[in-house]
Every structure is written in structure tokens, then in C-alpha cells.
Amino acid sequence: MSEVPEAIRAAYDPERFRADGHRLIDALADQLAAWHAREGLAVPWRPPAEARAAWAAEGLEHGELVADLMKVARASTALAHPRVMAHQVPPPLPGAALAELVAAMLNNGMAVAEMGPAAVPIELAVIDWMCGALGLPAGAGGVLTSGGSLGNLTALLAMRQAHAGFDVWKEGAHAGPPLAVIVSSDAHYSIARTLRIMGWGDGGAISAQVDAEHRLTAAAVERALDAATGSGRRVIGIVASAGSTATGAFDPLSELADLAQARQLWLHVDAAHGGGVALSATHRHLLAGIERADSVVWDAHKLLMMPALVTAVLFKRGGHAFEAFAQQASYLFAATTPAETWWDLGQKTLECTKRAMAVELWTALRVHGAGWFGQVIDRQIALAHGLAARLRVAGFEVPLAPTSNIVCYRHVPAGVTGPALDAHNRALRTQVLEDGRFYIVGTQLPGGFHLRSTIMNPLIEERDLDDLVAHLVELGARCRS
Ligand SMILES: *Cc1c(COP(=O)(O)O)cnc(C)c1O
């Protein structure tokens, strides 16, 4: 048993890693150049059943690492292709992907400090920087976790523990009066899911209607609060959006903070999409008031161009970060009070083992500087305005001027209204997908089904906007015939 068998040794051979790595990086760089040159499809769409059968037929034997990985790359949606204008997912900074490779090699799970002697302090530095970027006061803090959905759950668990008026963690969700929060009618679905996970059922979310600009105003929250009186539910918080998913609208956070303060409610701001706007001198006013939120969720895998997933859950009073999972695990966490073990980040997240996700953002900040991100975001937003203007000129309906980098629009052939208009736009979106040269998505707005584009790729140029509009006009005419 003393000798390592050849099959095991070969798989771990540093020289093999070196050779594979060089070939892979060369192949990926060539692929990236091809995407940037607008070669190939934006989305290599195949019907899911056909794709499943094709990949199953590949089998799970006789692979070759680099060839296999490039096969995956070519069959994937090409986020780096400037004709992808769809979901809120960026083409990640290539350097951040390299940082992720290093983090994967190190595999420091970082639930406890000695399993992340570099990753833990780097995460704390990144969290401090994010709190500072939002203007949160001294004493703010938080944690990185895997995605905005888990982030919203973490923040609202802390809210409940802090504001329920009874010890939910110890006594259970139903040991006190039934609770609720006021939620924007445009909130991300993860909020409704969180409230149900917490055991609050349908009544846990009291919906407040957004205004014509899709913003949750204090007046709407007050109306919802009044309506909740007598419902038997104790309202403990308000959930606002800073960059709502459907339209990219930003709720007026200052007036919501005033109201939350007056009514002693927890204010949670879901800034998963829009948090990055804090880095833009031109647009950061959209976040005015966020520094008064009790909790904030901010996805770095959206406007900060990180590979998924890197989400910050930030608390104005950093100690709240320990309330979401107010639990002791004696085999892991050494001391008895959070203040003594602030370095054991696993106390603040659902995750036990966690990817060293701060490393990629930390290196990106050091290499490019925060100002670079502001420049990227300004360009994304300017391109979104450019797209909206071109669509209007081409006769599309754009119900809202874009606030950030999200544009909703629909094709309106003469005389087509109501359900037929929805069906037409759904058919158009399907045609775009099946064609594959461009990628856009769709969303349901109060006025009906709309097409939707989020400008994430800072390498998009005005000619790509022109080409998308021309493509939609052409396919839109074909849908009609
Ligand atoms: C994207 C998004 C989420 C969900 O975040 P994931 O990282 O995809 O889990 C939540 N809220 C808003 C406003 C979002 O835009």
C-alpha cells in the first residue's frame, strides 16, 4: 500500500495539469475571440428532449478533458457574444474565472477560520468594501452566500429573529402571533418563497401595488399597512427592490426608510440586481437611502461581472448577521458568543462548506479598481437607453423608459390587441430563440406579455442594437404571415 497506484498518481500529476491547462486556456481564448467577433450563434438552442438524448448518447466513458470541455463551451449560451441581450447574467470577467480556478484548486471550505486562512479575511475585506460602497454606517457587516435567493432567505430569517418579539429559533415559528411583511407586487419570486419556507403561508406576504413606474412608494406601503390592520397578522418589515427583476425599476428607498423608521419596521432592500449602481457616479442616486436599510442583498454575479454565484447579505448592524442561524455547533464553532468568533463565517450562512467566492471579486477590485465597474455600468445603462430609443423608432411599444440596464418592449402589428398581441409576442420570442443568432427573453407586465433585454455585456456596440432591432422587425413580420 505504500506506493500510490499509477492511475491515481497520473490523475493528480502536476505536469498533466500544466499541459491540459495550457491547451484549455488557448482553446478558451480562441473561443472568446470568436464570440467577441460575433461568430457563431448567441444561443445554440435545441429542444430539451433532443439535447438530453444527444448528451446521453455521449456516454460517460473515453473522455478527453480539453475536447470535452470545449464541446460543452460550444453547446452553451454564449454570454460573451454581443448579441446576447437577455437575462441579468454577465459575461464574467475572464480574470475572475481564473480566480475561480485558483479557489477551486485550493478548495478551502471556510466555514471555520482555519479552513480559509486567506479566504475568510478576504471575504471580510470584500464585505467591508461593499458596506462602504453602499454607505452603510460603521458597525455594518455581513457574509457572502450562494445567490440572491439564499441571500433573501438569510436576511429575512435575521429580520424575523430580531423583530418577531419571541425567540423563533428556539420556540418555533408559531410560538407567537402570526407575522407578515409588506412586499412590492414586483418583488422577485424568491421573497414569496422565503416567506413560505419560514412557515408564514399565503398571508405572510402582504402585497403592495407598485405605481405606474413600477416603484413601491411609501404611500402604497401605508395603504397596505392600513389594509393589514385587523388581519390578525403583525407586520414586522418592508421588502423593497433596488432594481426590480422585471423592469429594473428602483423603489424610492429614502421615503421607505422614513416610513420604516416611523413604524419601527425592518427595511430589507433586495438590491441583487441594482447594488452595483452604487459604483456609478452618474446613477448612484437611484440607491439614495439604501444606507438606512436594515438588510441588503447584492449579487456580484450581476452588475459586478463575477461568475455565479457571489452574493452579499449586508446588515446595517453587523451583529444581526448572527441571528439568521442563531445556532451553536460545538464541533465546529469554538466559543459561545458570536462576538468571540466573528471569524467563523459559517455561523452566518446556511452553507457549511462554502466556495471561497470572495477571491474573484477581491482580485477584480485590486486589478481594475472600483471605478472600472462604474464605467461598465454606465455603458450598460447607456446602451439600454439606446436600445429603447431604437425600438421606439422602429414602432415597438416601450412601456417604461429604462431606469437601469433592463428594457421591456413589444412588437405591435397594426390591429393586433389583447390576447392576440400576447400570442404574437410569445411567438416572436420563440422564433428568436429557435433562430439563435440573438438571445432575448420575455416577461409578463400588467399590460401583457413583453419582450425583455438586459444589457450585461459591456462589449455590445450600437451596431448590435441596430442589428437586434432589424432582426426583430424581420422575424416579427414573418410571425404575422
Ligand atoms: C436575480 C435576482 C434575485 C435572485 O438572485 P439569484 O442570485 O439568481 O438567486 C433576487 N432578487 C432580484 C431583484 C434579482 O434581480
mmCIF file of N, CA and C and ligand atoms in Angstrom, residues 88 146-152 186-191 241-245 270-274 297 299 301-302 309 311 406 452, ligand 1:
data_model
loop_
_atom_site.group_PDB
_atom_site.id
_atom_site.type_symbol
_atom_site.label_atom_id
_atom_site.label_comp_id
_atom_site.label_asym_id
_atom_site.label_seq_id
_atom_site.Cartn_x
_atom_site.Cartn_y
_atom_site.Cartn_z
ATOM 1 N N GLN A 88 -30.191 38.648 -16.626
ATOM 2 C CA GLN A 88 -29.317 39.546 -15.858
ATOM 3 C C GLN A 88 -27.996 38.857 -15.513
ATOM 4 N N SER A 146 -24.471 31.916 -1.523
ATOM 5 C CA SER A 146 -24.634 31.426 -2.894
ATOM 6 C C SER A 146 -25.956 31.870 -3.518
ATOM 7 N N GLY A 147 -26.027 33.123 -3.909
ATOM 8 C CA GLY A 147 -27.165 33.577 -4.690
ATOM 9 C C GLY A 147 -28.119 34.490 -3.943
ATOM 10 N N GLY A 148 -28.795 35.318 -4.713
ATOM 11 C CA GLY A 148 -29.725 36.284 -4.145
ATOM 12 C C GLY A 148 -30.914 35.615 -3.468
ATOM 13 N N SER A 149 -31.304 34.451 -3.969
ATOM 14 C CA SER A 149 -32.451 33.766 -3.373
ATOM 15 C C SER A 149 -32.106 33.322 -1.953
ATOM 16 N N LEU A 150 -30.952 32.693 -1.820
ATOM 17 C CA LEU A 150 -30.499 32.290 -0.481
ATOM 18 C C LEU A 150 -30.195 33.526 0.369
ATOM 19 N N GLY A 151 -29.726 34.587 -0.283
ATOM 20 C CA GLY A 151 -29.449 35.829 0.428
ATOM 21 C C GLY A 151 -30.718 36.423 1.015
ATOM 22 N N ASN A 152 -31.798 36.441 0.212
ATOM 23 C CA ASN A 152 -33.061 36.981 0.726
ATOM 24 C C ASN A 152 -33.563 36.144 1.901
ATOM 25 N N ASP A 186 -43.976 43.780 -7.379
ATOM 26 C CA ASP A 186 -42.959 43.429 -8.377
ATOM 27 C C ASP A 186 -41.757 42.716 -7.759
ATOM 28 N N ALA A 187 -41.851 42.274 -6.506
ATOM 29 C CA ALA A 187 -40.698 41.646 -5.846
ATOM 30 C C ALA A 187 -40.314 40.345 -6.559
ATOM 31 N N HIS A 188 -39.047 39.990 -6.441
ATOM 32 C CA HIS A 188 -38.558 38.726 -7.010
ATOM 33 C C HIS A 188 -39.268 37.551 -6.322
ATOM 34 N N TYR A 189 -39.483 36.476 -7.073
ATOM 35 C CA TYR A 189 -40.261 35.371 -6.518
ATOM 36 C C TYR A 189 -39.592 34.714 -5.311
ATOM 37 N N SER A 190 -38.286 34.918 -5.158
ATOM 38 C CA SER A 190 -37.602 34.301 -4.017
ATOM 39 C C SER A 190 -38.112 34.857 -2.685
ATOM 40 N N ILE A 191 -38.696 36.054 -2.706
ATOM 41 C CA ILE A 191 -39.235 36.626 -1.461
ATOM 42 C C ILE A 191 -40.464 35.820 -1.020
ATOM 43 N N SER A 241 -37.248 46.778 -3.570
ATOM 44 C CA SER A 241 -36.345 46.304 -4.619
ATOM 45 C C SER A 241 -35.526 47.478 -5.138
ATOM 46 N N ALA A 242 -34.253 47.233 -5.334
ATOM 47 C CA ALA A 242 -33.397 48.249 -5.946
ATOM 48 C C ALA A 242 -32.863 47.630 -7.224
ATOM 49 N N GLY A 243 -33.651 47.878 -8.235
ATOM 50 C CA GLY A 243 -33.527 47.166 -9.476
ATOM 51 C C GLY A 243 -34.445 45.962 -9.405
ATOM 52 N N SER A 244 -35.738 46.165 -9.762
ATOM 53 C CA SER A 244 -36.642 45.018 -9.741
ATOM 54 C C SER A 244 -36.343 44.152 -10.955
ATOM 55 N N THR A 245 -36.654 42.867 -10.822
ATOM 56 C CA THR A 245 -36.232 41.919 -11.842
ATOM 57 C C THR A 245 -36.909 42.184 -13.183
ATOM 58 N N ASP A 270 -33.832 44.407 -1.531
ATOM 59 C CA ASP A 270 -33.324 43.406 -2.459
ATOM 60 C C ASP A 270 -32.648 44.156 -3.608
ATOM 61 N N ALA A 271 -31.323 44.345 -3.445
ATOM 62 C CA ALA A 271 -30.531 45.038 -4.477
ATOM 63 C C ALA A 271 -29.677 44.017 -5.217
ATOM 64 N N ALA A 272 -30.222 42.795 -5.335
ATOM 65 C CA ALA A 272 -29.475 41.740 -6.028
ATOM 66 C C ALA A 272 -29.022 42.252 -7.385
ATOM 67 N N HIS A 273 -29.957 42.858 -8.110
ATOM 68 C CA HIS A 273 -29.575 43.373 -9.429
ATOM 69 C C HIS A 273 -28.866 44.723 -9.337
ATOM 70 N N GLY A 274 -29.456 45.659 -8.600
ATOM 71 C CA GLY A 274 -29.024 47.054 -8.728
ATOM 72 C C GLY A 274 -27.928 47.520 -7.799
ATOM 73 N N VAL A 297 -29.432 42.757 0.094
ATOM 74 C CA VAL A 297 -28.838 41.669 -0.681
ATOM 75 C C VAL A 297 -28.299 42.252 -1.982
ATOM 76 N N ASP A 299 -26.043 41.001 -5.442
ATOM 77 C CA ASP A 299 -25.387 39.942 -6.229
ATOM 78 C C ASP A 299 -24.198 40.509 -7.005
ATOM 79 N N HIS A 301 -22.644 38.647 -9.014
ATOM 80 C CA HIS A 301 -22.677 37.954 -10.312
ATOM 81 C C HIS A 301 -23.695 38.593 -11.253
ATOM 82 N N LYS A 302 -24.109 39.812 -10.927
ATOM 83 C CA LYS A 302 -24.918 40.568 -11.879
ATOM 84 C C LYS A 302 -24.070 41.759 -12.349
ATOM 85 N N LEU A 309 -21.765 31.877 -8.274
ATOM 86 C CA LEU A 309 -22.605 32.822 -7.553
ATOM 87 C C LEU A 309 -21.795 33.548 -6.489
ATOM 88 N N THR A 311 -22.956 36.399 -3.692
ATOM 89 C CA THR A 311 -23.990 37.301 -3.183
ATOM 90 C C THR A 311 -23.615 37.796 -1.796
ATOM 91 N N ILE A 406 -32.243 47.356 -18.032
ATOM 92 C CA ILE A 406 -33.299 46.427 -18.443
ATOM 93 C C ILE A 406 -34.312 47.178 -19.315
ATOM 94 N N ARG A 452 -38.009 41.213 -23.364
ATOM 95 C CA ARG A 452 -37.181 41.864 -22.345
ATOM 96 C C ARG A 452 -35.711 41.616 -22.668
HETATM 97 C C1 LIG B 1 -31.568 37.963 -9.660
HETATM 98 C C2 LIG B 1 -32.415 38.442 -8.555
HETATM 99 C C3 LIG B 1 -32.668 37.636 -7.447
HETATM 100 C C4 LIG B 1 -32.218 36.205 -7.370
HETATM 101 O O1 LIG B 1 -30.853 36.098 -7.263
HETATM 102 P P1 LIG B 1 -30.107 34.722 -7.645
HETATM 103 O O2 LIG B 1 -28.686 35.079 -7.426
HETATM 104 O O3 LIG B 1 -30.456 34.441 -9.067
HETATM 105 O O4 LIG B 1 -30.615 33.674 -6.701
HETATM 106 C C5 LIG B 1 -33.390 38.176 -6.408
HETATM 107 N N1 LIG B 1 -33.863 39.427 -6.471
HETATM 108 C C6 LIG B 1 -33.650 40.225 -7.538
HETATM 109 C C7 LIG B 1 -34.203 41.616 -7.531
HETATM 110 C C8 LIG B 1 -32.920 39.759 -8.623
HETATM 111 O O5 LIG B 1 -32.724 40.555 -9.683
#
